[in-house]
Amino acid sequence: MARSMPDAGLQVERLRFHFPHHALFTDWSAQFGPGLGLVRGGDGSGKSTLLRLLAGSLAPQAGRLVLNGADLAQHPLAYRAQVFWCDPADEALDGLGARDYLALRQSQHPGWDAAVLAEDLEALGLLPHLDKPLYALSTGTRRKLRLAAGLASGAPLTLFDDPLAALDLRSADYVLDRLDDCAEAADRVVIVAHHAALDGVPLATLVDLPGDGSASS
């Protein structure tokens, strides 16, 4: 019988996920409490794949994921309803206008904070781009829009893949400041995947993935 798991935060137990001829996670376990967590690793270590697994957008081959008491395998809708995740490689929504994209995300997250969004849109220089479709935005601007949506979402589990990629220095510094704010969250788990430490940002959880792309407990 599987041992019981605490309700608060995100628990990962004995996760398994292998690509053909390439084992990424074998009996991998971790626990992420409220605040900011960092998944750190180099290219090929499985950072992006792990976020997709934690988001419920990629099915594990074995193991349990439980978010605030909702088991992904048993209650997938209740689990995914708590998650903000935007795969940087996913272009499915790129035909939407920026305002429509934000409205869609707001409709998915009852904890959405319009004041936080307004502040971030201005600070990240996004206001002139709100009437453009996503496909017309530069890579950096599109990433900033998704970051602003995630920060405003209030989602109990918010996942950011390489949030500083393609950002100008000023925007990167601002995002680090906002992640610092997330570190103080008492009712929200924010997990960032990045290749290095986040300078000056306090972490509730740090997970290092081995550089060979094979993680085990």
mmCIF file with all atom_site columns, C-alpha atoms in Angstrom:
data_model
loop_
_atom_site.group_PDB
_atom_site.id
_atom_site.type_symbol
_atom_site.label_atom_id
_atom_site.label_alt_id
_atom_site.label_comp_id
_atom_site.label_asym_id
_atom_site.label_entity_id
_atom_site.label_seq_id
_atom_site.pdbx_PDB_ins_code
_atom_site.Cartn_x
_atom_site.Cartn_y
_atom_site.Cartn_z
_atom_site.occupancy
_atom_site.B_iso_or_equiv
_atom_site.pdbx_formal_charge
_atom_site.auth_seq_id
_atom_site.auth_comp_id
_atom_site.auth_asym_id
_atom_site.auth_atom_id
_atom_site.pdbx_PDB_model_num
ATOM 1   C CA . MET A 1 1   ? 0.000   0.000  0.000   1.00 0.00 ? 1   MET A CA 1
ATOM 2   C CA . ALA A 1 2   ? 1.328   3.469  -0.902  1.00 0.00 ? 2   ALA A CA 1
ATOM 3   C CA . ARG A 1 3   ? 2.108   5.539  2.137   1.00 0.00 ? 3   ARG A CA 1
ATOM 4   C CA . SER A 1 4   ? -0.092  8.539  2.858   1.00 0.00 ? 4   SER A CA 1
ATOM 5   C CA . MET A 1 5   ? 1.078   11.960 1.732   1.00 0.00 ? 5   MET A CA 1
ATOM 6   C CA . PRO A 1 6   ? 0.526   15.397 3.281   1.00 0.00 ? 6   PRO A CA 1
ATOM 7   C CA . ASP A 1 7   ? -2.119  17.608 1.715   1.00 0.00 ? 7   ASP A CA 1
ATOM 8   C CA . ALA A 1 8   ? -0.284  20.923 1.480   1.00 0.00 ? 8   ALA A CA 1
ATOM 9   C CA . GLY A 1 9   ? 1.876   21.775 -1.523  1.00 0.00 ? 9   GLY A CA 1
ATOM 10  C CA . LEU A 1 10  ? 3.066   19.410 -4.228  1.00 0.00 ? 10  LEU A CA 1
ATOM 11  C CA . GLN A 1 11  ? 4.325   15.916 -3.533  1.00 0.00 ? 11  GLN A CA 1
ATOM 12  C CA . VAL A 1 12  ? 6.022   13.763 -6.149  1.00 0.00 ? 12  VAL A CA 1
ATOM 13  C CA . GLU A 1 13  ? 6.544   10.134 -5.286  1.00 0.00 ? 13  GLU A CA 1
ATOM 14  C CA . ARG A 1 14  ? 8.564   7.583  -7.265  1.00 0.00 ? 14  ARG A CA 1
ATOM 15  C CA . LEU A 1 15  ? 8.087   9.339  -10.577 1.00 0.00 ? 15  LEU A CA 1
ATOM 16  C CA . ARG A 1 16  ? 9.158   7.419  -13.647 1.00 0.00 ? 16  ARG A CA 1
ATOM 17  C CA . PHE A 1 17  ? 9.479   8.771  -17.165 1.00 0.00 ? 17  PHE A CA 1
ATOM 18  C CA . HIS A 1 18  ? 11.716  7.396  -19.892 1.00 0.00 ? 18  HIS A CA 1
ATOM 19  C CA . PHE A 1 19  ? 12.092  8.360  -23.510 1.00 0.00 ? 19  PHE A CA 1
ATOM 20  C CA . PRO A 1 20  ? 13.069  5.525  -25.862 1.00 0.00 ? 20  PRO A CA 1
ATOM 21  C CA . HIS A 1 21  ? 16.738  4.779  -25.206 1.00 0.00 ? 21  HIS A CA 1
ATOM 22  C CA . HIS A 1 22  ? 16.916  7.609  -22.667 1.00 0.00 ? 22  HIS A CA 1
ATOM 23  C CA . ALA A 1 23  ? 15.882  7.315  -19.014 1.00 0.00 ? 23  ALA A CA 1
ATOM 24  C CA . LEU A 1 24  ? 15.066  10.696 -17.450 1.00 0.00 ? 24  LEU A CA 1
ATOM 25  C CA . PHE A 1 25  ? 13.370  9.912  -14.134 1.00 0.00 ? 25  PHE A CA 1
ATOM 26  C CA . THR A 1 26  ? 13.435  6.632  -12.231 1.00 0.00 ? 26  THR A CA 1
ATOM 27  C CA . ASP A 1 27  ? 11.784  6.394  -8.794  1.00 0.00 ? 27  ASP A CA 1
ATOM 28  C CA . TRP A 1 28  ? 12.238  10.161 -8.434  1.00 0.00 ? 28  TRP A CA 1
ATOM 29  C CA . SER A 1 29  ? 10.647  11.845 -5.419  1.00 0.00 ? 29  SER A CA 1
ATOM 30  C CA . ALA A 1 30  ? 10.456  15.442 -4.221  1.00 0.00 ? 30  ALA A CA 1
ATOM 31  C CA . GLN A 1 31  ? 8.270   17.732 -2.154  1.00 0.00 ? 31  GLN A CA 1
ATOM 32  C CA . PHE A 1 32  ? 7.572   21.398 -2.906  1.00 0.00 ? 32  PHE A CA 1
ATOM 33  C CA . GLY A 1 33  ? 6.018   23.499 -0.179  1.00 0.00 ? 33  GLY A CA 1
ATOM 34  C CA . PRO A 1 34  ? 4.703   27.071 -0.418  1.00 0.00 ? 34  PRO A CA 1
ATOM 35  C CA . GLY A 1 35  ? 7.120   29.644 -1.760  1.00 0.00 ? 35  GLY A CA 1
ATOM 36  C CA . LEU A 1 36  ? 9.626   29.436 -4.571  1.00 0.00 ? 36  LEU A CA 1
ATOM 37  C CA . GLY A 1 37  ? 11.225  26.238 -5.794  1.00 0.00 ? 37  GLY A CA 1
ATOM 38  C CA . LEU A 1 38  ? 14.079  25.946 -8.283  1.00 0.00 ? 38  LEU A CA 1
ATOM 39  C CA . VAL A 1 39  ? 14.677  22.947 -10.523 1.00 0.00 ? 39  VAL A CA 1
ATOM 40  C CA . ARG A 1 40  ? 18.259  23.369 -11.687 1.00 0.00 ? 40  ARG A CA 1
ATOM 41  C CA . GLY A 1 41  ? 20.096  21.473 -14.380 1.00 0.00 ? 41  GLY A CA 1
ATOM 42  C CA . GLY A 1 42  ? 21.930  21.724 -17.668 1.00 0.00 ? 42  GLY A CA 1
ATOM 43  C CA . ASP A 1 43  ? 20.777  20.953 -21.172 1.00 0.00 ? 43  ASP A CA 1
ATOM 44  C CA . GLY A 1 44  ? 19.312  17.475 -21.427 1.00 0.00 ? 44  GLY A CA 1
ATOM 45  C CA . SER A 1 45  ? 18.794  17.112 -17.688 1.00 0.00 ? 45  SER A CA 1
ATOM 46  C CA . GLY A 1 46  ? 15.005  16.978 -18.067 1.00 0.00 ? 46  GLY A CA 1
ATOM 47  C CA . LYS A 1 47  ? 13.988  20.336 -16.590 1.00 0.00 ? 47  LYS A CA 1
ATOM 48  C CA . SER A 1 48  ? 11.325  21.133 -19.201 1.00 0.00 ? 48  SER A CA 1
ATOM 49  C CA . THR A 1 49  ? 10.051  17.559 -19.227 1.00 0.00 ? 49  THR A CA 1
ATOM 50  C CA . LEU A 1 50  ? 9.728   17.621 -15.452 1.00 0.00 ? 50  LEU A CA 1
ATOM 51  C CA . LEU A 1 51  ? 7.617   20.796 -15.585 1.00 0.00 ? 51  LEU A CA 1
ATOM 52  C CA . ARG A 1 52  ? 5.330   19.187 -18.168 1.00 0.00 ? 52  ARG A CA 1
ATOM 53  C CA . LEU A 1 53  ? 4.946   16.186 -15.859 1.00 0.00 ? 53  LEU A CA 1
ATOM 54  C CA . LEU A 1 54  ? 4.228   18.394 -12.842 1.00 0.00 ? 54  LEU A CA 1
ATOM 55  C CA . ALA A 1 55  ? 1.682   20.359 -14.882 1.00 0.00 ? 55  ALA A CA 1
ATOM 56  C CA . GLY A 1 56  ? -0.169  17.211 -15.882 1.00 0.00 ? 56  GLY A CA 1
ATOM 57  C CA . SER A 1 57  ? 0.357   17.903 -19.579 1.00 0.00 ? 57  SER A CA 1
ATOM 58  C CA . LEU A 1 58  ? 2.631   14.881 -19.914 1.00 0.00 ? 58  LEU A CA 1
ATOM 59  C CA . ALA A 1 59  ? 1.669   11.570 -18.342 1.00 0.00 ? 59  ALA A CA 1
ATOM 60  C CA . PRO A 1 60  ? 4.204   9.857  -16.084 1.00 0.00 ? 60  PRO A CA 1
ATOM 61  C CA . GLN A 1 61  ? 4.844   6.178  -16.685 1.00 0.00 ? 61  GLN A CA 1
ATOM 62  C CA . ALA A 1 62  ? 4.681   5.496  -12.964 1.00 0.00 ? 62  ALA A CA 1
ATOM 63  C CA . GLY A 1 63  ? 4.490   7.344  -9.675  1.00 0.00 ? 63  GLY A CA 1
ATOM 64  C CA . ARG A 1 64  ? 2.169   9.781  -7.905  1.00 0.00 ? 64  ARG A CA 1
ATOM 65  C CA . LEU A 1 65  ? 1.720   13.519 -8.120  1.00 0.00 ? 65  LEU A CA 1
ATOM 66  C CA . VAL A 1 66  ? -0.482  15.102 -5.457  1.00 0.00 ? 66  VAL A CA 1
ATOM 67  C CA . LEU A 1 67  ? -1.235  18.822 -5.362  1.00 0.00 ? 67  LEU A CA 1
ATOM 68  C CA . ASN A 1 68  ? -3.005  20.141 -2.262  1.00 0.00 ? 68  ASN A CA 1
ATOM 69  C CA . GLY A 1 69  ? -4.622  16.747 -1.768  1.00 0.00 ? 69  GLY A CA 1
ATOM 70  C CA . ALA A 1 70  ? -5.626  16.212 -5.423  1.00 0.00 ? 70  ALA A CA 1
ATOM 71  C CA . ASP A 1 71  ? -4.024  13.121 -6.936  1.00 0.00 ? 71  ASP A CA 1
ATOM 72  C CA . LEU A 1 72  ? -3.320  13.674 -10.640 1.00 0.00 ? 72  LEU A CA 1
ATOM 73  C CA . ALA A 1 73  ? -4.153  10.081 -11.570 1.00 0.00 ? 73  ALA A CA 1
ATOM 74  C CA . GLN A 1 74  ? -7.389  9.929  -9.577  1.00 0.00 ? 74  GLN A CA 1
ATOM 75  C CA . HIS A 1 75  ? -8.640  13.527 -9.913  1.00 0.00 ? 75  HIS A CA 1
ATOM 76  C CA . PRO A 1 76  ? -6.964  15.018 -12.996 1.00 0.00 ? 76  PRO A CA 1
ATOM 77  C CA . LEU A 1 77  ? -9.409  17.906 -13.402 1.00 0.00 ? 77  LEU A CA 1
ATOM 78  C CA . ALA A 1 78  ? -9.062  19.011 -9.785  1.00 0.00 ? 78  ALA A CA 1
ATOM 79  C CA . TYR A 1 79  ? -5.281  18.793 -10.096 1.00 0.00 ? 79  TYR A CA 1
ATOM 80  C CA . ARG A 1 80  ? -4.952  20.680 -13.391 1.00 0.00 ? 80  ARG A CA 1
ATOM 81  C CA . ALA A 1 81  ? -7.416  23.377 -12.305 1.00 0.00 ? 81  ALA A CA 1
ATOM 82  C CA . GLN A 1 82  ? -4.811  24.473 -9.742  1.00 0.00 ? 82  GLN A CA 1
ATOM 83  C CA . VAL A 1 83  ? -1.962  24.781 -12.246 1.00 0.00 ? 83  VAL A CA 1
ATOM 84  C CA . PHE A 1 84  ? -0.666  27.644 -14.358 1.00 0.00 ? 84  PHE A CA 1
ATOM 85  C CA . TRP A 1 85  ? 1.641   26.302 -17.020 1.00 0.00 ? 85  TRP A CA 1
ATOM 86  C CA . CYS A 1 86  ? 2.534   27.729 -20.389 1.00 0.00 ? 86  CYS A CA 1
ATOM 87  C CA . ASP A 1 87  ? 4.955   25.657 -22.429 1.00 0.00 ? 87  ASP A CA 1
ATOM 88  C CA . PRO A 1 88  ? 7.294   28.102 -24.227 1.00 0.00 ? 88  PRO A CA 1
ATOM 89  C CA . ALA A 1 89  ? 7.416   25.700 -27.177 1.00 0.00 ? 89  ALA A CA 1
ATOM 90  C CA . ASP A 1 90  ? 3.617   25.539 -27.553 1.00 0.00 ? 90  ASP A CA 1
ATOM 91  C CA . GLU A 1 91  ? 2.294   27.748 -30.370 1.00 0.00 ? 91  GLU A CA 1
ATOM 92  C CA . ALA A 1 92  ? -1.345  26.636 -30.107 1.00 0.00 ? 92  ALA A CA 1
ATOM 93  C CA . LEU A 1 93  ? -2.561  30.011 -28.806 1.00 0.00 ? 93  LEU A CA 1
ATOM 94  C CA . ASP A 1 94  ? -0.349  32.220 -30.940 1.00 0.00 ? 94  ASP A CA 1
ATOM 95  C CA . GLY A 1 95  ? -3.293  33.254 -33.128 1.00 0.00 ? 95  GLY A CA 1
ATOM 96  C CA . LEU A 1 96  ? -4.910  35.013 -30.172 1.00 0.00 ? 96  LEU A CA 1
ATOM 97  C CA . GLY A 1 97  ? -4.499  38.701 -29.545 1.00 0.00 ? 97  GLY A CA 1
ATOM 98  C CA . ALA A 1 98  ? -2.571  39.556 -26.409 1.00 0.00 ? 98  ALA A CA 1
ATOM 99  C CA . ARG A 1 99  ? -5.691  40.889 -24.654 1.00 0.00 ? 99  ARG A CA 1
ATOM 100 C CA . ASP A 1 100 ? -7.641  37.756 -25.583 1.00 0.00 ? 100 ASP A CA 1
ATOM 101 C CA . TYR A 1 101 ? -4.814  35.586 -24.313 1.00 0.00 ? 101 TYR A CA 1
ATOM 102 C CA . LEU A 1 102 ? -4.881  37.349 -20.959 1.00 0.00 ? 102 LEU A CA 1
ATOM 103 C CA . ALA A 1 103 ? -8.685  37.123 -20.805 1.00 0.00 ? 103 ALA A CA 1
ATOM 104 C CA . LEU A 1 104 ? -8.470  33.380 -21.454 1.00 0.00 ? 104 LEU A CA 1
ATOM 105 C CA . ARG A 1 105 ? -5.954  32.899 -18.681 1.00 0.00 ? 105 ARG A CA 1
ATOM 106 C CA . GLN A 1 106 ? -8.054  34.997 -16.308 1.00 0.00 ? 106 GLN A CA 1
ATOM 107 C CA . SER A 1 107 ? -11.079 32.803 -17.001 1.00 0.00 ? 107 SER A CA 1
ATOM 108 C CA . GLN A 1 108 ? -9.041  29.731 -16.008 1.00 0.00 ? 108 GLN A CA 1
ATOM 109 C CA . HIS A 1 109 ? -7.759  31.036 -12.671 1.00 0.00 ? 109 HIS A CA 1
ATOM 110 C CA . PRO A 1 110 ? -10.164 32.243 -9.968  1.00 0.00 ? 110 PRO A CA 1
ATOM 111 C CA . GLY A 1 111 ? -7.298  33.736 -7.968  1.00 0.00 ? 111 GLY A CA 1
ATOM 112 C CA . TRP A 1 112 ? -6.397  36.144 -10.780 1.00 0.00 ? 112 TRP A CA 1
ATOM 113 C CA . ASP A 1 113 ? -5.122  39.524 -9.545  1.00 0.00 ? 113 ASP A CA 1
ATOM 114 C CA . ALA A 1 114 ? -5.870  42.324 -12.009 1.00 0.00 ? 114 ALA A CA 1
ATOM 115 C CA . ALA A 1 115 ? -3.820  44.844 -10.027 1.00 0.00 ? 115 ALA A CA 1
ATOM 116 C CA . VAL A 1 116 ? -0.734  42.624 -10.192 1.00 0.00 ? 116 VAL A CA 1
ATOM 117 C CA . LEU A 1 117 ? -1.255  42.189 -13.918 1.00 0.00 ? 117 LEU A CA 1
ATOM 118 C CA . ALA A 1 118 ? -1.570  45.927 -14.528 1.00 0.00 ? 118 ALA A CA 1
ATOM 119 C CA . GLU A 1 119 ? 1.650   46.602 -12.626 1.00 0.00 ? 119 GLU A CA 1
ATOM 120 C CA . ASP A 1 120 ? 3.573   43.898 -14.472 1.00 0.00 ? 120 ASP A CA 1
ATOM 121 C CA . LEU A 1 121 ? 2.296   44.887 -17.911 1.00 0.00 ? 121 LEU A CA 1
ATOM 122 C CA . GLU A 1 122 ? 3.556   48.414 -17.373 1.00 0.00 ? 122 GLU A CA 1
ATOM 123 C CA . ALA A 1 123 ? 6.877   47.430 -15.805 1.00 0.00 ? 123 ALA A CA 1
ATOM 124 C CA . LEU A 1 124 ? 7.631   44.918 -18.567 1.00 0.00 ? 124 LEU A CA 1
ATOM 125 C CA . GLY A 1 125 ? 6.783   47.357 -21.343 1.00 0.00 ? 125 GLY A CA 1
ATOM 126 C CA . LEU A 1 126 ? 3.864   45.296 -22.611 1.00 0.00 ? 126 LEU A CA 1
ATOM 127 C CA . LEU A 1 127 ? 1.167   47.980 -22.869 1.00 0.00 ? 127 LEU A CA 1
ATOM 128 C CA . PRO A 1 128 ? 1.999   48.945 -26.495 1.00 0.00 ? 128 PRO A CA 1
ATOM 129 C CA . HIS A 1 129 ? 1.665   45.288 -27.562 1.00 0.00 ? 129 HIS A CA 1
ATOM 130 C CA . LEU A 1 130 ? -1.745  44.375 -26.143 1.00 0.00 ? 130 LEU A CA 1
ATOM 131 C CA . ASP A 1 131 ? -3.582  44.830 -29.447 1.00 0.00 ? 131 ASP A CA 1
ATOM 132 C CA . LYS A 1 132 ? -1.200  42.572 -31.371 1.00 0.00 ? 132 LYS A CA 1
ATOM 133 C CA . PRO A 1 133 ? -1.576  38.815 -31.972 1.00 0.00 ? 133 PRO A CA 1
ATOM 134 C CA . LEU A 1 134 ? 0.908   36.648 -30.141 1.00 0.00 ? 134 LEU A CA 1
ATOM 135 C CA . TYR A 1 135 ? 2.518   35.468 -33.355 1.00 0.00 ? 135 TYR A CA 1
ATOM 136 C CA . ALA A 1 136 ? 3.460   39.098 -34.160 1.00 0.00 ? 136 ALA A CA 1
ATOM 137 C CA . LEU A 1 137 ? 5.345   39.525 -30.885 1.00 0.00 ? 137 LEU A CA 1
ATOM 138 C CA . SER A 1 138 ? 9.053   38.953 -30.504 1.00 0.00 ? 138 SER A CA 1
ATOM 139 C CA . THR A 1 139 ? 10.141  35.906 -28.535 1.00 0.00 ? 139 THR A CA 1
ATOM 140 C CA . GLY A 1 140 ? 11.057  38.066 -25.562 1.00 0.00 ? 140 GLY A CA 1
ATOM 141 C CA . THR A 1 141 ? 7.778   39.986 -25.596 1.00 0.00 ? 141 THR A CA 1
ATOM 142 C CA . ARG A 1 142 ? 5.753   36.797 -25.870 1.00 0.00 ? 142 ARG A CA 1
ATOM 143 C CA . ARG A 1 143 ? 7.644   35.332 -22.930 1.00 0.00 ? 143 ARG A CA 1
ATOM 144 C CA . LYS A 1 144 ? 7.070   38.496 -20.876 1.00 0.00 ? 144 LYS A CA 1
ATOM 145 C CA . LEU A 1 145 ? 3.340   38.319 -21.582 1.00 0.00 ? 145 LEU A CA 1
ATOM 146 C CA . ARG A 1 146 ? 3.195   34.717 -20.388 1.00 0.00 ? 146 ARG A CA 1
ATOM 147 C CA . LEU A 1 147 ? 5.231   35.583 -17.307 1.00 0.00 ? 147 LEU A CA 1
ATOM 148 C CA . ALA A 1 148 ? 2.849   38.430 -16.480 1.00 0.00 ? 148 ALA A CA 1
ATOM 149 C CA . ALA A 1 149 ? -0.103  36.073 -16.834 1.00 0.00 ? 149 ALA A CA 1
ATOM 150 C CA . GLY A 1 150 ? 1.501   33.487 -14.591 1.00 0.00 ? 150 GLY A CA 1
ATOM 151 C CA . LEU A 1 151 ? 2.405   35.989 -11.905 1.00 0.00 ? 151 LEU A CA 1
ATOM 152 C CA . ALA A 1 152 ? -1.142  37.394 -11.928 1.00 0.00 ? 152 ALA A CA 1
ATOM 153 C CA . SER A 1 153 ? -2.834  33.994 -12.051 1.00 0.00 ? 153 SER A CA 1
ATOM 154 C CA . GLY A 1 154 ? -2.681  33.284 -8.329  1.00 0.00 ? 154 GLY A CA 1
ATOM 155 C CA . ALA A 1 155 ? -2.560  29.596 -9.277  1.00 0.00 ? 155 ALA A CA 1
ATOM 156 C CA . PRO A 1 156 ? -1.689  27.305 -6.366  1.00 0.00 ? 156 PRO A CA 1
ATOM 157 C CA . LEU A 1 157 ? 0.980   25.744 -8.588  1.00 0.00 ? 157 LEU A CA 1
ATOM 158 C CA . THR A 1 158 ? 2.687   28.086 -11.058 1.00 0.00 ? 158 THR A CA 1
ATOM 159 C CA . LEU A 1 159 ? 5.410   26.748 -13.332 1.00 0.00 ? 159 LEU A CA 1
ATOM 160 C CA . PHE A 1 160 ? 7.944   28.856 -15.250 1.00 0.00 ? 160 PHE A CA 1
ATOM 161 C CA . ASP A 1 161 ? 10.409  27.310 -17.682 1.00 0.00 ? 161 ASP A CA 1
ATOM 162 C CA . ASP A 1 162 ? 13.616  29.358 -17.983 1.00 0.00 ? 162 ASP A CA 1
ATOM 163 C CA . PRO A 1 163 ? 11.842  32.640 -17.180 1.00 0.00 ? 163 PRO A CA 1
ATOM 164 C CA . LEU A 1 164 ? 14.860  34.846 -17.925 1.00 0.00 ? 164 LEU A CA 1
ATOM 165 C CA . ALA A 1 165 ? 15.426  33.538 -21.454 1.00 0.00 ? 165 ALA A CA 1
ATOM 166 C CA . ALA A 1 166 ? 15.209  36.131 -24.259 1.00 0.00 ? 166 ALA A CA 1
ATOM 167 C CA . LEU A 1 167 ? 14.631  38.991 -21.794 1.00 0.00 ? 167 LEU A CA 1
ATOM 168 C CA . ASP A 1 168 ? 16.468  42.290 -21.814 1.00 0.00 ? 168 ASP A CA 1
ATOM 169 C CA . LEU A 1 169 ? 18.504  43.035 -18.689 1.00 0.00 ? 169 LEU A CA 1
ATOM 170 C CA . ARG A 1 170 ? 15.945  45.456 -17.211 1.00 0.00 ? 170 ARG A CA 1
ATOM 171 C CA . SER A 1 171 ? 13.096  42.990 -17.645 1.00 0.00 ? 171 SER A CA 1
ATOM 172 C CA . ALA A 1 172 ? 15.190  40.125 -16.259 1.00 0.00 ? 172 ALA A CA 1
ATOM 173 C CA . ASP A 1 173 ? 15.954  42.158 -13.137 1.00 0.00 ? 173 ASP A CA 1
ATOM 174 C CA . TYR A 1 174 ? 12.264  42.938 -12.712 1.00 0.00 ? 174 TYR A CA 1
ATOM 175 C CA . VAL A 1 175 ? 11.285  39.272 -13.084 1.00 0.00 ? 175 VAL A CA 1
ATOM 176 C CA . LEU A 1 176 ? 13.868  38.328 -10.451 1.00 0.00 ? 176 LEU A CA 1
ATOM 177 C CA . ASP A 1 177 ? 12.302  40.889 -8.112  1.00 0.00 ? 177 ASP A CA 1
ATOM 178 C CA . ARG A 1 178 ? 8.866   39.391 -8.736  1.00 0.00 ? 178 ARG A CA 1
ATOM 179 C CA . LEU A 1 179 ? 10.170  35.890 -8.109  1.00 0.00 ? 179 LEU A CA 1
ATOM 180 C CA . ASP A 1 180 ? 11.585  37.215 -4.860  1.00 0.00 ? 180 ASP A CA 1
ATOM 181 C CA . ASP A 1 181 ? 8.016   38.253 -3.971  1.00 0.00 ? 181 ASP A CA 1
ATOM 182 C CA . CYS A 1 182 ? 6.825   34.730 -4.801  1.00 0.00 ? 182 CYS A CA 1
ATOM 183 C CA . ALA A 1 183 ? 9.358   33.354 -2.334  1.00 0.00 ? 183 ALA A CA 1
ATOM 184 C CA . GLU A 1 184 ? 7.256   34.841 0.461   1.00 0.00 ? 184 GLU A CA 1
ATOM 185 C CA . ALA A 1 185 ? 3.988   33.241 -0.667  1.00 0.00 ? 185 ALA A CA 1
ATOM 186 C CA . ALA A 1 186 ? 2.311   31.219 2.060   1.00 0.00 ? 186 ALA A CA 1
ATOM 187 C CA . ASP A 1 187 ? -0.388  29.604 -0.068  1.00 0.00 ? 187 ASP A CA 1
ATOM 188 C CA . ARG A 1 188 ? 1.239   29.197 -3.460  1.00 0.00 ? 188 ARG A CA 1
ATOM 189 C CA . VAL A 1 189 ? 3.946   26.975 -4.932  1.00 0.00 ? 189 VAL A CA 1
ATOM 190 C CA . VAL A 1 190 ? 5.975   28.616 -7.701  1.00 0.00 ? 190 VAL A CA 1
ATOM 191 C CA . ILE A 1 191 ? 8.512   26.388 -9.446  1.00 0.00 ? 191 ILE A CA 1
ATOM 192 C CA . VAL A 1 192 ? 11.140  27.730 -11.817 1.00 0.00 ? 192 VAL A CA 1
ATOM 193 C CA . ALA A 1 193 ? 13.296  25.591 -14.087 1.00 0.00 ? 193 ALA A CA 1
ATOM 194 C CA . HIS A 1 194 ? 16.635  27.238 -14.811 1.00 0.00 ? 194 HIS A CA 1
ATOM 195 C CA . HIS A 1 195 ? 20.197  26.221 -15.590 1.00 0.00 ? 195 HIS A CA 1
ATOM 196 C CA . ALA A 1 196 ? 21.737  28.192 -12.720 1.00 0.00 ? 196 ALA A CA 1
ATOM 197 C CA . ALA A 1 197 ? 20.980  29.741 -9.350  1.00 0.00 ? 197 ALA A CA 1
ATOM 198 C CA . LEU A 1 198 ? 18.707  32.774 -9.129  1.00 0.00 ? 198 LEU A CA 1
ATOM 199 C CA . ASP A 1 199 ? 21.044  35.334 -7.597  1.00 0.00 ? 199 ASP A CA 1
ATOM 200 C CA . GLY A 1 200 ? 19.708  36.847 -4.397  1.00 0.00 ? 200 GLY A CA 1
ATOM 201 C CA . VAL A 1 201 ? 16.337  35.096 -4.559  1.00 0.00 ? 201 VAL A CA 1
ATOM 202 C CA . PRO A 1 202 ? 15.487  32.970 -1.489  1.00 0.00 ? 202 PRO A CA 1
ATOM 203 C CA . LEU A 1 203 ? 14.283  29.459 -2.204  1.00 0.00 ? 203 LEU A CA 1
ATOM 204 C CA . ALA A 1 204 ? 11.947  27.192 -0.289  1.00 0.00 ? 204 ALA A CA 1
ATOM 205 C CA . THR A 1 205 ? 13.093  24.198 -2.341  1.00 0.00 ? 205 THR A CA 1
ATOM 206 C CA . LEU A 1 206 ? 16.113  23.498 -4.530  1.00 0.00 ? 206 LEU A CA 1
ATOM 207 C CA . VAL A 1 207 ? 16.239  20.431 -6.748  1.00 0.00 ? 207 VAL A CA 1
ATOM 208 C CA . ASP A 1 208 ? 19.378  19.672 -8.740  1.00 0.00 ? 208 ASP A CA 1
ATOM 209 C CA . LEU A 1 209 ? 18.965  17.359 -11.707 1.00 0.00 ? 209 LEU A CA 1
ATOM 210 C CA . PRO A 1 210 ? 22.020  15.376 -12.782 1.00 0.00 ? 210 PRO A CA 1
ATOM 211 C CA . GLY A 1 211 ? 23.681  16.644 -15.922 1.00 0.00 ? 211 GLY A CA 1
ATOM 212 C CA . ASP A 1 212 ? 23.471  13.274 -17.642 1.00 0.00 ? 212 ASP A CA 1
ATOM 213 C CA . GLY A 1 213 ? 19.675  13.508 -17.832 1.00 0.00 ? 213 GLY A CA 1
ATOM 214 C CA . SER A 1 214 ? 19.053  10.548 -15.521 1.00 0.00 ? 214 SER A CA 1
ATOM 215 C CA . ALA A 1 215 ? 17.394  11.373 -12.201 1.00 0.00 ? 215 ALA A CA 1
ATOM 216 C CA . SER A 1 216 ? 16.573  8.925  -9.442  1.00 0.00 ? 216 SER A CA 1
ATOM 217 C CA . SER A 1 217 ? 15.678  9.225  -5.814  1.00 0.00 ? 217 SER A CA 1
#
